[in-house]
């Protein structure tokens, strides 16, 4: 899929989510962030924020998908870049030049690989994220991560939402009301 097609799919999915959220006063109101403008993006890029992340933030400046999955907006991402710093004793190749922290899953950071554009996470079996021996490849890019992992029923698996809690998860309700999940 081309970048243009992914961008169009992202804009359509976010528009559907925004319409559904506007019709859903019963849901947590901070599920979706706004969007950054070109001037903000240009200033952030000059400060070293990756273009791919900024392109995403021009459409959706963060998503609070629930208590265990969050995709940062620009401001919050800038506050969380300490996760990219090397940690003594960690086998992970942490480096602010190579990684950009874009969110959290179950209290572990999610990174954008600055060179390849992939989204990287920590395998589920690690309690302390920095003790992981490797990254888990979550998606080819941030748009793909959102479209294929967060804006689909796949979110329930990623967020570890069990069958008893599915009916109470506001993000899943929003996805359903937007026509993105059953």
mmCIF file of C-alpha atoms in Angstrom, residues 46-114:
data_model
loop_
_atom_site.group_PDB
_atom_site.id
_atom_site.type_symbol
_atom_site.label_atom_id
_atom_site.label_comp_id
_atom_site.label_asym_id
_atom_site.label_seq_id
_atom_site.Cartn_x
_atom_site.Cartn_y
_atom_site.Cartn_z
ATOM 1 C CA UNK A 46 13.473 21.556 13.393
ATOM 2 C CA UNK A 47 13.805 20.220 16.956
ATOM 3 C CA UNK A 48 14.375 16.680 15.648
ATOM 4 C CA UNK A 49 10.899 15.133 15.815
ATOM 5 C CA UNK A 50 10.561 12.518 13.025
ATOM 6 C CA UNK A 51 8.519 13.523 9.970
ATOM 7 C CA UNK A 52 6.444 10.328 10.089
ATOM 8 C CA UNK A 53 5.293 11.108 13.618
ATOM 9 C CA UNK A 54 4.486 14.700 12.650
ATOM 10 C CA UNK A 55 2.519 13.565 9.592
ATOM 11 C CA UNK A 56 0.472 11.336 11.885
ATOM 12 C CA UNK A 57 -0.064 14.203 14.365
ATOM 13 C CA UNK A 58 -1.360 16.404 11.530
ATOM 14 C CA UNK A 59 -4.267 13.945 11.359
ATOM 15 C CA UNK A 60 -4.447 12.706 14.962
ATOM 16 C CA UNK A 61 -2.424 14.294 17.738
ATOM 17 C CA UNK A 62 -2.634 11.347 20.106
ATOM 18 C CA UNK A 63 -5.173 8.732 21.099
ATOM 19 C CA UNK A 64 -5.980 7.526 24.596
ATOM 20 C CA UNK A 65 -7.255 4.082 23.690
ATOM 21 C CA UNK A 66 -7.838 3.037 27.267
ATOM 22 C CA UNK A 67 -5.972 2.511 30.490
ATOM 23 C CA UNK A 68 -3.360 0.255 28.906
ATOM 24 C CA UNK A 69 -2.785 1.632 25.378
ATOM 25 C CA UNK A 70 -1.893 5.203 24.538
ATOM 26 C CA UNK A 71 -0.501 6.856 21.433
ATOM 27 C CA UNK A 72 1.085 10.167 22.378
ATOM 28 C CA UNK A 73 0.321 13.525 20.872
ATOM 29 C CA UNK A 74 3.281 15.773 20.036
ATOM 30 C CA UNK A 75 3.511 17.549 23.378
ATOM 31 C CA UNK A 76 3.308 14.356 25.406
ATOM 32 C CA UNK A 77 5.748 12.552 23.105
ATOM 33 C CA UNK A 78 8.322 15.297 23.617
ATOM 34 C CA UNK A 79 7.990 14.778 27.391
ATOM 35 C CA UNK A 80 8.614 10.999 27.099
ATOM 36 C CA UNK A 81 11.817 10.850 25.072
ATOM 37 C CA UNK A 82 13.794 9.827 28.171
ATOM 38 C CA UNK A 83 12.636 6.285 27.345
ATOM 39 C CA UNK A 84 15.025 6.373 24.368
ATOM 40 C CA UNK A 85 18.076 7.014 26.559
ATOM 41 C CA UNK A 86 20.410 4.050 27.184
ATOM 42 C CA UNK A 87 19.773 2.197 30.452
ATOM 43 C CA UNK A 88 22.741 0.616 32.283
ATOM 44 C CA UNK A 89 22.591 -3.147 31.932
ATOM 45 C CA UNK A 90 19.830 -3.124 29.306
ATOM 46 C CA UNK A 91 20.479 -5.289 26.251
ATOM 47 C CA UNK A 92 18.167 -3.086 24.150
ATOM 48 C CA UNK A 93 19.841 -0.774 21.626
ATOM 49 C CA UNK A 94 18.320 2.369 23.145
ATOM 50 C CA UNK A 95 19.359 5.630 21.508
ATOM 51 C CA UNK A 96 17.574 8.964 20.963
ATOM 52 C CA UNK A 97 19.258 9.143 17.538
ATOM 53 C CA UNK A 98 17.657 5.824 16.512
ATOM 54 C CA UNK A 99 14.338 5.820 18.402
ATOM 55 C CA UNK A 100 11.441 8.145 19.150
ATOM 56 C CA UNK A 101 8.940 7.198 21.875
ATOM 57 C CA UNK A 102 5.386 7.455 20.488
ATOM 58 C CA UNK A 103 3.248 5.789 23.139
ATOM 59 C CA UNK A 104 2.780 3.178 25.829
ATOM 60 C CA UNK A 105 1.301 -0.313 25.972
ATOM 61 C CA UNK A 106 0.833 -1.753 29.467
ATOM 62 C CA UNK A 107 3.339 0.668 30.943
ATOM 63 C CA UNK A 108 6.029 -0.129 28.372
ATOM 64 C CA UNK A 109 7.193 2.346 25.756
ATOM 65 C CA UNK A 110 6.396 2.059 22.066
ATOM 66 C CA UNK A 111 9.022 3.439 19.711
ATOM 67 C CA UNK A 112 9.224 4.698 16.161
ATOM 68 C CA UNK A 113 12.454 3.507 14.530
ATOM 69 C CA UNK A 114 13.917 6.707 13.093
#
